[in-house]
PDB file of C-alpha atoms and ligand atoms in Angstrom:
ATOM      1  CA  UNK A  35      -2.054  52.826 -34.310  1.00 95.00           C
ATOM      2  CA  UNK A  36       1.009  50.370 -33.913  1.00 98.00           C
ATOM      3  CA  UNK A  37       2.077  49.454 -37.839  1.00 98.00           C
ATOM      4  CA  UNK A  38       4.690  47.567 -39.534  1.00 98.00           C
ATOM      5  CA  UNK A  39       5.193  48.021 -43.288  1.00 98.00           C
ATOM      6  CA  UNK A  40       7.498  45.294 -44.691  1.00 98.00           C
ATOM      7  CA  UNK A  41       8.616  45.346 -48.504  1.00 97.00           C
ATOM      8  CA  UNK A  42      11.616  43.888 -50.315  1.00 97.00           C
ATOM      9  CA  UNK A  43      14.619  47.005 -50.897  1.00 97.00           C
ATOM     10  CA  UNK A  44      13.515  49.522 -53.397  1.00 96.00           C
ATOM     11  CA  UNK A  45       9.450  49.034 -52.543  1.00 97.00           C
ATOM     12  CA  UNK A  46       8.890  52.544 -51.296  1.00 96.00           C
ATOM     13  CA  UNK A  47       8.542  52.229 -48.004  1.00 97.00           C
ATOM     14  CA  UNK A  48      11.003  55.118 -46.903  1.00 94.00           C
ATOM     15  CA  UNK A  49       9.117  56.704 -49.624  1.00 94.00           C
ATOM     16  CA  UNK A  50       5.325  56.095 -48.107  1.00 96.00           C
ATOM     17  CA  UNK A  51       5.783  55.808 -44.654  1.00 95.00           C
ATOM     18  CA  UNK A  52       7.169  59.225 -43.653  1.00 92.00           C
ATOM     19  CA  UNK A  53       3.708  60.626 -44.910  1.00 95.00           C
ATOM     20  CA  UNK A  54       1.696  58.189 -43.833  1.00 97.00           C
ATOM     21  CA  UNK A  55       3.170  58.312 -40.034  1.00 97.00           C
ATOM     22  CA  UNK A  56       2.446  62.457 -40.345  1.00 96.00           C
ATOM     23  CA  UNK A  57      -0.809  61.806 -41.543  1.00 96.00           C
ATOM     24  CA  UNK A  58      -1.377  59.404 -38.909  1.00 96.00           C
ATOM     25  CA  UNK A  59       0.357  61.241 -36.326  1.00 95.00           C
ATOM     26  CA  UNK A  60       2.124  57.972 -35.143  1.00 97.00           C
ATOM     27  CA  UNK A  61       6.139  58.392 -34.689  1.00 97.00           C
ATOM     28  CA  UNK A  62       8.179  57.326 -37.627  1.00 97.00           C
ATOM     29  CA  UNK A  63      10.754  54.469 -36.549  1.00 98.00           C
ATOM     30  CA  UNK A  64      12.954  53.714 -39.673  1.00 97.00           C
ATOM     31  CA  UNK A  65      15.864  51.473 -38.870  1.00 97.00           C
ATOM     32  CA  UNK A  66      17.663  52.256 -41.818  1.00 96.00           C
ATOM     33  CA  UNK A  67      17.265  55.823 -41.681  1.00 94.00           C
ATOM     34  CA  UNK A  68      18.448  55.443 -37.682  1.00 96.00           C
ATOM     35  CA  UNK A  69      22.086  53.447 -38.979  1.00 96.00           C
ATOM     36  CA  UNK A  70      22.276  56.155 -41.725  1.00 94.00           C
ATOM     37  CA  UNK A  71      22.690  58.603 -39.233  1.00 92.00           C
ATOM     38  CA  UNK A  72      24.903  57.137 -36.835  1.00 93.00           C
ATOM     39  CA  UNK A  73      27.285  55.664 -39.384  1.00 92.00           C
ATOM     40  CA  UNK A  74      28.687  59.295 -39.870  1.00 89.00           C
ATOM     41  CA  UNK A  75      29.976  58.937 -36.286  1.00 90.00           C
ATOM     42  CA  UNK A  76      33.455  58.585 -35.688  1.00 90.00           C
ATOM     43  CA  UNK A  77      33.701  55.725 -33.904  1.00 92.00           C
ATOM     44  CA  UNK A  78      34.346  51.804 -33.869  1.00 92.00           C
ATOM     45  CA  UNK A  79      30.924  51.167 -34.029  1.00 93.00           C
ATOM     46  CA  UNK A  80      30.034  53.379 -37.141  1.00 94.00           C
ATOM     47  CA  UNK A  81      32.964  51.506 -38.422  1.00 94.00           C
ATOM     48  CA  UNK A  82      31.333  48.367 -38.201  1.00 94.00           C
ATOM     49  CA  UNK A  83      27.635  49.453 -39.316  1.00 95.00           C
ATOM     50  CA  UNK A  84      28.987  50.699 -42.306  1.00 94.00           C
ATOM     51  CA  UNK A  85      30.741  47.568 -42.978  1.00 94.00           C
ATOM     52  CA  UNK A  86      27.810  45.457 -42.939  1.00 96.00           C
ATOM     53  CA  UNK A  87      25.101  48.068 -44.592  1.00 96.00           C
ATOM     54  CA  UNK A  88      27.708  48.737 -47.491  1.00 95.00           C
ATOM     55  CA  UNK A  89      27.818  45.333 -48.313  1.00 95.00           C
ATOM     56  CA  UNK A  90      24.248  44.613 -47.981  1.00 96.00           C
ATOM     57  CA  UNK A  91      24.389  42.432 -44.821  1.00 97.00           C
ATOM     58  CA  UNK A  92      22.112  42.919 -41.801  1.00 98.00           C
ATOM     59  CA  UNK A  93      23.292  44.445 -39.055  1.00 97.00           C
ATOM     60  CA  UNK A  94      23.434  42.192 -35.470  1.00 97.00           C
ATOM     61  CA  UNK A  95      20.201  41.749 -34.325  1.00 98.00           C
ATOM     62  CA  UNK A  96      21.215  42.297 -30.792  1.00 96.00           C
ATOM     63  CA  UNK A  97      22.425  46.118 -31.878  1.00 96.00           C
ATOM     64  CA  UNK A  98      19.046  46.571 -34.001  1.00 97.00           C
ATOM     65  CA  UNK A  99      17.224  45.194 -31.447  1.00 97.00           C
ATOM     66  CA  UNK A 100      18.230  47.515 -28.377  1.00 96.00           C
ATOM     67  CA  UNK A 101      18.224  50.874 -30.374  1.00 96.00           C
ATOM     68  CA  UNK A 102      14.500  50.138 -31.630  1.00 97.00           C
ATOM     69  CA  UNK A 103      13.424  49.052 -27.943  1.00 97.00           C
ATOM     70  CA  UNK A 104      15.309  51.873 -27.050  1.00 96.00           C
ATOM     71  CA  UNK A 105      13.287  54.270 -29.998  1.00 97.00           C
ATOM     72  CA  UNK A 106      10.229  52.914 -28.827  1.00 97.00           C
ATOM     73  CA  UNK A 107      10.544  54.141 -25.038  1.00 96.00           C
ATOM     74  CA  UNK A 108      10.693  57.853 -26.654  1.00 97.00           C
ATOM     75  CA  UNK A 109       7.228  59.470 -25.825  1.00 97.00           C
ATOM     76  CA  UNK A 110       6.534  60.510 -29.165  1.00 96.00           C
ATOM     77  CA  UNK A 111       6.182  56.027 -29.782  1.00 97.00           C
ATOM     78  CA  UNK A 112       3.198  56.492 -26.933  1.00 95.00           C
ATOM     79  CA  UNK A 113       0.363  57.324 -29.158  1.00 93.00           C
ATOM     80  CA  UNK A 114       1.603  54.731 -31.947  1.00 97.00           C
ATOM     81  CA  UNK A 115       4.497  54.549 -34.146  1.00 98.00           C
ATOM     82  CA  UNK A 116       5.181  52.572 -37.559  1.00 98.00           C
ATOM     83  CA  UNK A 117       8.196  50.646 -38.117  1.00 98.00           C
ATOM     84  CA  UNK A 118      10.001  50.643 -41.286  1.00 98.00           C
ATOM     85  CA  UNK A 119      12.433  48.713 -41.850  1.00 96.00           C
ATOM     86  CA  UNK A 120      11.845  46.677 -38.684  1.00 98.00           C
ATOM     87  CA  UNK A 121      11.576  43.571 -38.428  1.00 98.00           C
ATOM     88  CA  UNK A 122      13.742  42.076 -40.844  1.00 98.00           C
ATOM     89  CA  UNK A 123      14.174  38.673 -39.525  1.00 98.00           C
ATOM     90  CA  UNK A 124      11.871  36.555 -37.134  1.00 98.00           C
ATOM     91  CA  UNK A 125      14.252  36.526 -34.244  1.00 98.00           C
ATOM     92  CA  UNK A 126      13.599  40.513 -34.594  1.00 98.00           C
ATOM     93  CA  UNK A 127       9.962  40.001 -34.822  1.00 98.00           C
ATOM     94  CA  UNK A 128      10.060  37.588 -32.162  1.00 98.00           C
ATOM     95  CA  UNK A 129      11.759  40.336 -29.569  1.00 98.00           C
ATOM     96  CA  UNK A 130       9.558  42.535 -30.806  1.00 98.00           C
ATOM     97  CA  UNK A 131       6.456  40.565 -30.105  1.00 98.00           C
ATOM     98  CA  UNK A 132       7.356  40.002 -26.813  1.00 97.00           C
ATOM     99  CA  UNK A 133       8.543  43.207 -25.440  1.00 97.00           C
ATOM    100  CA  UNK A 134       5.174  44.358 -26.798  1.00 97.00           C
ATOM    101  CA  UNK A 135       2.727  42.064 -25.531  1.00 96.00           C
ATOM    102  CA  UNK A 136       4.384  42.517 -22.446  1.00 97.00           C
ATOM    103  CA  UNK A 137       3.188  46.761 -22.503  1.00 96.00           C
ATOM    104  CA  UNK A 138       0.264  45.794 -23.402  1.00 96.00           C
ATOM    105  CA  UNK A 139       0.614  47.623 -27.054  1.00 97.00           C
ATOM    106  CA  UNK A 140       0.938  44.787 -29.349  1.00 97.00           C
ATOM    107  CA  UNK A 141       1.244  45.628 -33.422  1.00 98.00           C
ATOM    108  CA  UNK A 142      -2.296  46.029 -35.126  1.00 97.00           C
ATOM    109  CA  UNK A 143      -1.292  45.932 -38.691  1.00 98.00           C
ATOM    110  CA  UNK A 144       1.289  44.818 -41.015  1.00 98.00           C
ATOM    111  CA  UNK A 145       1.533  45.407 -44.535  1.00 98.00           C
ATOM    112  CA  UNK A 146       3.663  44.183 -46.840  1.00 98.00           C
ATOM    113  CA  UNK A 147       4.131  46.544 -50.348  1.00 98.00           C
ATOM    114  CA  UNK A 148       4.042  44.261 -53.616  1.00 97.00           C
ATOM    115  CA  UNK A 149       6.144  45.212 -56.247  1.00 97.00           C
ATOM    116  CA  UNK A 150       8.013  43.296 -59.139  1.00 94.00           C
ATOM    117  CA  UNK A 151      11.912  42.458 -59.423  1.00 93.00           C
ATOM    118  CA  UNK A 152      12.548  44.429 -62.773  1.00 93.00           C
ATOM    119  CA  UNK A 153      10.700  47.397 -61.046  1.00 95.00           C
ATOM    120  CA  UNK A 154      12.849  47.572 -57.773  1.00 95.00           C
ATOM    121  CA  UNK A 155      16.161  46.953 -60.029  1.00 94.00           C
ATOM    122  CA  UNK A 156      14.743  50.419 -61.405  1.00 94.00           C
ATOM    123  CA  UNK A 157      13.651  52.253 -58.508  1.00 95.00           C
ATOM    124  CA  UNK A 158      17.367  51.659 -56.741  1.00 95.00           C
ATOM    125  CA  UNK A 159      19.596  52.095 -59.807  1.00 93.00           C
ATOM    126  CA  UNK A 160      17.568  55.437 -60.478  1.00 94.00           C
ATOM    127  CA  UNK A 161      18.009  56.502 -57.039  1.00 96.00           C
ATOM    128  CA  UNK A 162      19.900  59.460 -55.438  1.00 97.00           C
ATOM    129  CA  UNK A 163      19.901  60.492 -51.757  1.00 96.00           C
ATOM    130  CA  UNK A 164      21.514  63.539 -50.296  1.00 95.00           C
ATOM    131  CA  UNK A 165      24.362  63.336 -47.684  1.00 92.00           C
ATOM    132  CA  UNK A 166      23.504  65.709 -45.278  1.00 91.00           C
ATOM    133  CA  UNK A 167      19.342  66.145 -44.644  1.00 90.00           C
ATOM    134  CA  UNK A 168      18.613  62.371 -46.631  1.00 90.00           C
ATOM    135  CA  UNK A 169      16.352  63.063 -49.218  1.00 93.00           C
ATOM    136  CA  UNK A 170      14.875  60.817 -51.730  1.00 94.00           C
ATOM    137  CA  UNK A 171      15.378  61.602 -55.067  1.00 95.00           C
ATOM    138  CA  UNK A 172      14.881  59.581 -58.488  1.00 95.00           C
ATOM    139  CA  UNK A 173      16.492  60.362 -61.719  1.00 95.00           C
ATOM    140  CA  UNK A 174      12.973  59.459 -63.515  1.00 93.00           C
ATOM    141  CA  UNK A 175      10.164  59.109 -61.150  1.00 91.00           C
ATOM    142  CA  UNK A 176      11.363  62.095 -58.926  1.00 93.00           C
ATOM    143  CA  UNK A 177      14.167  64.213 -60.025  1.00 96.00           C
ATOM    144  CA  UNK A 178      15.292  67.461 -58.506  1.00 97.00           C
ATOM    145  CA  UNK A 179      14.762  70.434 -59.737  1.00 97.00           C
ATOM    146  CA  UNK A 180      18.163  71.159 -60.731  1.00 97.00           C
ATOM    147  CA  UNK A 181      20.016  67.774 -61.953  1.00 96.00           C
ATOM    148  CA  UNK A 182      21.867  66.287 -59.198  1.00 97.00           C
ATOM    149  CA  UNK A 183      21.408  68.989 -56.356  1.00 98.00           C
ATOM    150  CA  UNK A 184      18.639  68.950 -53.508  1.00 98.00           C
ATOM    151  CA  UNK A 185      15.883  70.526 -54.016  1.00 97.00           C
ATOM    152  CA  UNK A 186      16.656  71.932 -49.746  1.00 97.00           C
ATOM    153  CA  UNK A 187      20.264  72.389 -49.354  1.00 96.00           C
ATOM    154  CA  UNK A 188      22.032  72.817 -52.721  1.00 97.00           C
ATOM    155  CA  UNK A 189      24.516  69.590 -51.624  1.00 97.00           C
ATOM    156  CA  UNK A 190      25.436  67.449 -54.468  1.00 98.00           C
ATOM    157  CA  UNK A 191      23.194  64.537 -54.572  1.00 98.00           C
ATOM    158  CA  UNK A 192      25.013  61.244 -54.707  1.00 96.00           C
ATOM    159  CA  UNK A 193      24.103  57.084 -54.949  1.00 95.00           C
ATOM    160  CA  UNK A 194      23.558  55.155 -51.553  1.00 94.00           C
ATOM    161  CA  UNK A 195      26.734  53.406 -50.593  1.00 93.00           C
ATOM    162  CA  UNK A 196      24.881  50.237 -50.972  1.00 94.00           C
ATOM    163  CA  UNK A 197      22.716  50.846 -54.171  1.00 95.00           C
ATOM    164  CA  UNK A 198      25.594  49.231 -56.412  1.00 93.00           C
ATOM    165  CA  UNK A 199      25.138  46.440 -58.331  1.00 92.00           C
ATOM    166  CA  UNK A 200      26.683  43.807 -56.034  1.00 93.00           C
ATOM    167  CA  UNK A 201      25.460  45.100 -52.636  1.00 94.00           C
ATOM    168  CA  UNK A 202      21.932  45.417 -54.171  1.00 95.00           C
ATOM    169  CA  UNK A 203      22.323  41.780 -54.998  1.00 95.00           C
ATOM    170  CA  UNK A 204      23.687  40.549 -51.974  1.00 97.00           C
ATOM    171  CA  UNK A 205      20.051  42.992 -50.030  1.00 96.00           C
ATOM    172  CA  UNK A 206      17.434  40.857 -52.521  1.00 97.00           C
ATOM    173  CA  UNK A 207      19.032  37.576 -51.743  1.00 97.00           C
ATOM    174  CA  UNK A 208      18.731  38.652 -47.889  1.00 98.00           C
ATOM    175  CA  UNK A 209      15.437  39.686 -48.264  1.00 97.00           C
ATOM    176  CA  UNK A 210      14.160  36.756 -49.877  1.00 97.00           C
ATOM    177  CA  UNK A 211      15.708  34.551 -46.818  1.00 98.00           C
ATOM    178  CA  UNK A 212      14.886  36.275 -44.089  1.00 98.00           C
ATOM    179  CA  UNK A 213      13.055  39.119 -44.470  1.00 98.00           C
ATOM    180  CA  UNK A 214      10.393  37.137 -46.695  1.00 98.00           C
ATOM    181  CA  UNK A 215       9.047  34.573 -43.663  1.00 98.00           C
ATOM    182  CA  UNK A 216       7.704  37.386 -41.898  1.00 98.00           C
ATOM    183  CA  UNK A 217       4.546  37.731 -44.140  1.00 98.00           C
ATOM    184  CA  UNK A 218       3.655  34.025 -43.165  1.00 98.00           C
ATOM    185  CA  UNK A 219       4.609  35.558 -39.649  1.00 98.00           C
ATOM    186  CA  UNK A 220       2.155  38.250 -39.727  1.00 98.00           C
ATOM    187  CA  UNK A 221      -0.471  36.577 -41.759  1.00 98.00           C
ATOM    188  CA  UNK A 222      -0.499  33.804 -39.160  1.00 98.00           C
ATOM    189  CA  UNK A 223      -2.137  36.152 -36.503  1.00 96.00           C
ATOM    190  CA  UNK A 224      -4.768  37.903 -38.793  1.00 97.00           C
ATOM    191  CA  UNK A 225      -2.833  41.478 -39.138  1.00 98.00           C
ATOM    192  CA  UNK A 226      -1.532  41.379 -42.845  1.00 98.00           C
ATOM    193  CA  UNK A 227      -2.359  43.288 -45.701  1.00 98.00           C
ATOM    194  CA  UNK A 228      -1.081  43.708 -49.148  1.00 98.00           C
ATOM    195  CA  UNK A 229      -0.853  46.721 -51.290  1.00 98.00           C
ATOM    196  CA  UNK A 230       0.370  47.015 -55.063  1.00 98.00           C
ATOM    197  CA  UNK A 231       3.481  49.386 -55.010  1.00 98.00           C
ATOM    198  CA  UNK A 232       3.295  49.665 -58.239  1.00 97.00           C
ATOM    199  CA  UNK A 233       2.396  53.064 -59.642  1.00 95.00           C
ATOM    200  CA  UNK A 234       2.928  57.161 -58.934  1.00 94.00           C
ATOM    201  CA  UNK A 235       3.908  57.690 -55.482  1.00 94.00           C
ATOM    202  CA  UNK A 236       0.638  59.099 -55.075  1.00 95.00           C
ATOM    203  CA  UNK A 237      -1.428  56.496 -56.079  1.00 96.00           C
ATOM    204  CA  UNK A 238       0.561  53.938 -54.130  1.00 97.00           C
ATOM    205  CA  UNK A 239       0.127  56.028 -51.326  1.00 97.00           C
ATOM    206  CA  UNK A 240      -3.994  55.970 -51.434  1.00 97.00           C
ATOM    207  CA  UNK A 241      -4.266  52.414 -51.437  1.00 97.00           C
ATOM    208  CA  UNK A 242      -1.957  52.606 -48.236  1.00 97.00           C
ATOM    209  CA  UNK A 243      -3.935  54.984 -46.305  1.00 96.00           C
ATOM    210  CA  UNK A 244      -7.411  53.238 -47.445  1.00 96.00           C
ATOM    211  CA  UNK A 245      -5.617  49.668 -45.912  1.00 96.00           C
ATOM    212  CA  UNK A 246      -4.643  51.626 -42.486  1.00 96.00           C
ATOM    213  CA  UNK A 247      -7.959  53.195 -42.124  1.00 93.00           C
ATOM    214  CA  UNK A 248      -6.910  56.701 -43.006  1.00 88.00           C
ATOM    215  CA  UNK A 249      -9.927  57.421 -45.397  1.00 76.00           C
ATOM    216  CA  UNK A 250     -12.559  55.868 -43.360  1.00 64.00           C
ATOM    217  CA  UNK A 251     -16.271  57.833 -43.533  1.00 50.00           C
ATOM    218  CA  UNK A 252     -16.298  58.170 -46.822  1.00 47.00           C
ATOM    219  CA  UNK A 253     -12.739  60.915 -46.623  1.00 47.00           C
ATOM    220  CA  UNK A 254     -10.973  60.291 -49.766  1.00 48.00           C
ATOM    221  CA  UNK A 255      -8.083  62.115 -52.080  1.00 48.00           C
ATOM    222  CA  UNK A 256      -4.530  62.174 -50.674  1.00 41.00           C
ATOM    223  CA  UNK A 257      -3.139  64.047 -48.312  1.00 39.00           C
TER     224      UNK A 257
HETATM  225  P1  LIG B 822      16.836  50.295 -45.362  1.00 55.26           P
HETATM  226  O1  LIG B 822      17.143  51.724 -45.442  1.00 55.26           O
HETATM  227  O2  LIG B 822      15.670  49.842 -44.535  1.00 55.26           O
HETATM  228  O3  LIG B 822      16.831  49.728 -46.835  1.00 55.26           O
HETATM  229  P2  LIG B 822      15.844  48.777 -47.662  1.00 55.26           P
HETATM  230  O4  LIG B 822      14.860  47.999 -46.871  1.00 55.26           O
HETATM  231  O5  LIG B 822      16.762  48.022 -48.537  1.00 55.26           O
HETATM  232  O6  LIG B 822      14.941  49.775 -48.376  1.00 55.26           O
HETATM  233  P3  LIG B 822      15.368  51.011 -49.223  1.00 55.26           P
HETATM  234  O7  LIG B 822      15.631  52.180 -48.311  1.00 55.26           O
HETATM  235  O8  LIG B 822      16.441  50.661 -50.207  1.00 55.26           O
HETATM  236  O9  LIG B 822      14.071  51.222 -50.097  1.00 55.26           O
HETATM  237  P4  LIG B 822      12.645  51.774 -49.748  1.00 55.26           P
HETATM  238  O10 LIG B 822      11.676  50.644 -49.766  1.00 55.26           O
HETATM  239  O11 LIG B 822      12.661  52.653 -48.540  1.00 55.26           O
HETATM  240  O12 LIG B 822      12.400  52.625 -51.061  1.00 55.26           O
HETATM  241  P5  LIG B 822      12.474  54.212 -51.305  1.00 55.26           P
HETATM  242  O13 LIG B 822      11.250  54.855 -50.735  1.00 55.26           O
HETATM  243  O14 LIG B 822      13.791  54.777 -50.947  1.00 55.26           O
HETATM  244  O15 LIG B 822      18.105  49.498 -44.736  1.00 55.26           O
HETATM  245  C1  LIG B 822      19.408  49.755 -45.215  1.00 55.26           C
HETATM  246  C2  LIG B 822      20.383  48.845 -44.483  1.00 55.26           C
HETATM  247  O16 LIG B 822      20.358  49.138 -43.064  1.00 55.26           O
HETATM  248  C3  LIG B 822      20.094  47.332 -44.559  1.00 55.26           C
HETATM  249  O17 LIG B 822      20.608  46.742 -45.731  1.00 55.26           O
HETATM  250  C4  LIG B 822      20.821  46.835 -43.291  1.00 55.26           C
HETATM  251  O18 LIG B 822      22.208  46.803 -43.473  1.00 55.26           O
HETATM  252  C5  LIG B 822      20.488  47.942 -42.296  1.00 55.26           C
HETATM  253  N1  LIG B 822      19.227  47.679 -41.586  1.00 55.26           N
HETATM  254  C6  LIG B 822      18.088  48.413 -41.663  1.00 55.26           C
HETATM  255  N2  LIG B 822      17.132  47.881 -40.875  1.00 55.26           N
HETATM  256  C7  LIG B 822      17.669  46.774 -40.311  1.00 55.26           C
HETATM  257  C8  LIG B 822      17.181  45.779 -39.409  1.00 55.26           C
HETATM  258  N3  LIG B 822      15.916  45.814 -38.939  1.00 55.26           N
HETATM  259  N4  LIG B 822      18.016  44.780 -39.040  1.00 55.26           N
HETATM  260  C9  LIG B 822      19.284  44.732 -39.475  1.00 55.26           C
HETATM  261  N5  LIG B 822      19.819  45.621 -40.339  1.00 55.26           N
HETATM  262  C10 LIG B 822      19.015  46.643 -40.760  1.00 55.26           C
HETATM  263  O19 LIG B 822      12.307  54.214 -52.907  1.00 55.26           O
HETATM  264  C11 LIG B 822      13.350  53.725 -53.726  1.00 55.26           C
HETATM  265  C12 LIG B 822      13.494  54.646 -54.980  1.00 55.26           C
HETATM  266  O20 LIG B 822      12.295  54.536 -55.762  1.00 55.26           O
HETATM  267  C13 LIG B 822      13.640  56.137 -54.650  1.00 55.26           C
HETATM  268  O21 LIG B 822      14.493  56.712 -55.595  1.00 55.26           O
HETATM  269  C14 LIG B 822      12.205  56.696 -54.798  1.00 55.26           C
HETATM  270  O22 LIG B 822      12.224  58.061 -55.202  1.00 55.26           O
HETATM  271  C15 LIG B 822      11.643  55.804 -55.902  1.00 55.26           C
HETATM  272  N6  LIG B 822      10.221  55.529 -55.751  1.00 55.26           N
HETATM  273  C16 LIG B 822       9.547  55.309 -54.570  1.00 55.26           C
HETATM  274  N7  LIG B 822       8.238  55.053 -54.838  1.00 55.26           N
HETATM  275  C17 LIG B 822       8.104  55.102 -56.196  1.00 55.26           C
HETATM  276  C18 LIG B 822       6.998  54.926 -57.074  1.00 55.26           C
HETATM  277  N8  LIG B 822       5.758  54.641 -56.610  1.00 55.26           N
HETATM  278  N9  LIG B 822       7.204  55.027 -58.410  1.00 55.26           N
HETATM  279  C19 LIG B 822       8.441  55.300 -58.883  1.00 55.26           C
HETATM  280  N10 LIG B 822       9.535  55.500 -58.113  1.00 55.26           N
HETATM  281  C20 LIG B 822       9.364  55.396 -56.774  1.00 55.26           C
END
């Protein structure tokens, strides 16, 4: 399966789709995941990525562009793969669409994850990521076991660079601007689906799998 889960910052997605693309056995593609790791790098370009992630901006689409073409030329991509995170824009889904159409593996399925404003203010000021293996941790919904450690590696957890007030801001007013057309863009050829992301993880993540066809027969209960 070739799928494309779109949702404003704070949705879930990073949250969902790393289960859902084991489950499926589909690579994982997660844009922001990808600049997270090479913005560690010492280097000019790190220097810029972290310029424009820490203050909420998109990076160049001609960058994002060529490492997910790249990402998608890995073999693991050959049996299907789910983008998060990707496209943001419609110049991204436009590249996208056309590189491909032209393989001959065209996306099947979009879905877009519904949740309210006051909810995703919530979700990001509650969250807490660690800096060295990136996991997702929420003060409320998802604490560690030990207050501000991970649960895998003892590190200290700490606040995404761009989870402050003003960068968090700056991501919504993105989203809504160009991130937003891409439901009419998906909707417009028949793939796209909507799921409330509103609820436990675990009940978000049912209605997910029933969408992508994970429970079909009659299989039920989460993974
Ligand atoms: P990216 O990492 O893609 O950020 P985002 O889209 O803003 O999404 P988030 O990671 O903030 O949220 P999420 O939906 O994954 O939610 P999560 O599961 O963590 O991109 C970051 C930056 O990289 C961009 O701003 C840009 O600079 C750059 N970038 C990335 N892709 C790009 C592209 N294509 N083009 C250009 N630039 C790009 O959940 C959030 C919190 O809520 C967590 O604490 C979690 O534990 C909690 N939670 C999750 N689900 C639930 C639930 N059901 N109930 C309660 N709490 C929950």
């Amino acid at each position: 399966m070739r799928l494309v889960i779109l949702g404003p910052p704070g949705a879930g997605k990073g949250t969902q789709t790393s289960r859902l693309a084991s489950d499926l056995g589909i690579a994982h593609i997660a844009t922001g995941d990808i600049f997270r790791t090479m913005r560690h790098q010492d280097s000019p370009l790190a220097d810029r990525l972290r310029s424009y992630m820490d203050r909420g901006e998109l990076v160049p689409d001609d960058l994002t562009n060529e490492i997910v073409a790249h990402r998608l030329e890995q073999p693991d991509a050959e049996k299907g793969f789910l983008l998060d995170g990707y496209p943001r824009n419609i110049d991204q889904a436009k590249v996208l669409d056309d590189e491909l159409e032209a393989e001959g593996r065209p996306i099947e399925k979009a879905v877009r994850l519904m949740i309210t404003g006051s909810e995703i203010i919530a979700r990001l000021s509650g969250r807490l990521v660690c800096p060295v293996d990136g996991a997702v941790y929420h003060l409320q919904s998802n604490p560690p076991r030990v207050p501000g450690i991970c649960d895998l590696d003892g590190t200290p957890l700490v606040q995404r660079p761009d989870d402050t007030e003003e960068a968090v801001m700056r991501r919504l007013e993105v989203y809504g601007k160009q991130t937003k057309p891409l439901y009419e863009w998906y909707a417009a050829r028949g793939i796209l689906d909507e799921v409330d992301a509103i609820g436990t993880p675990d009940e978000v993540y049912q209605r997910l799998a029933k969408v992508v066809g994970l429970y079909r027969n009659g299989a039920g209960g989460a993974a």
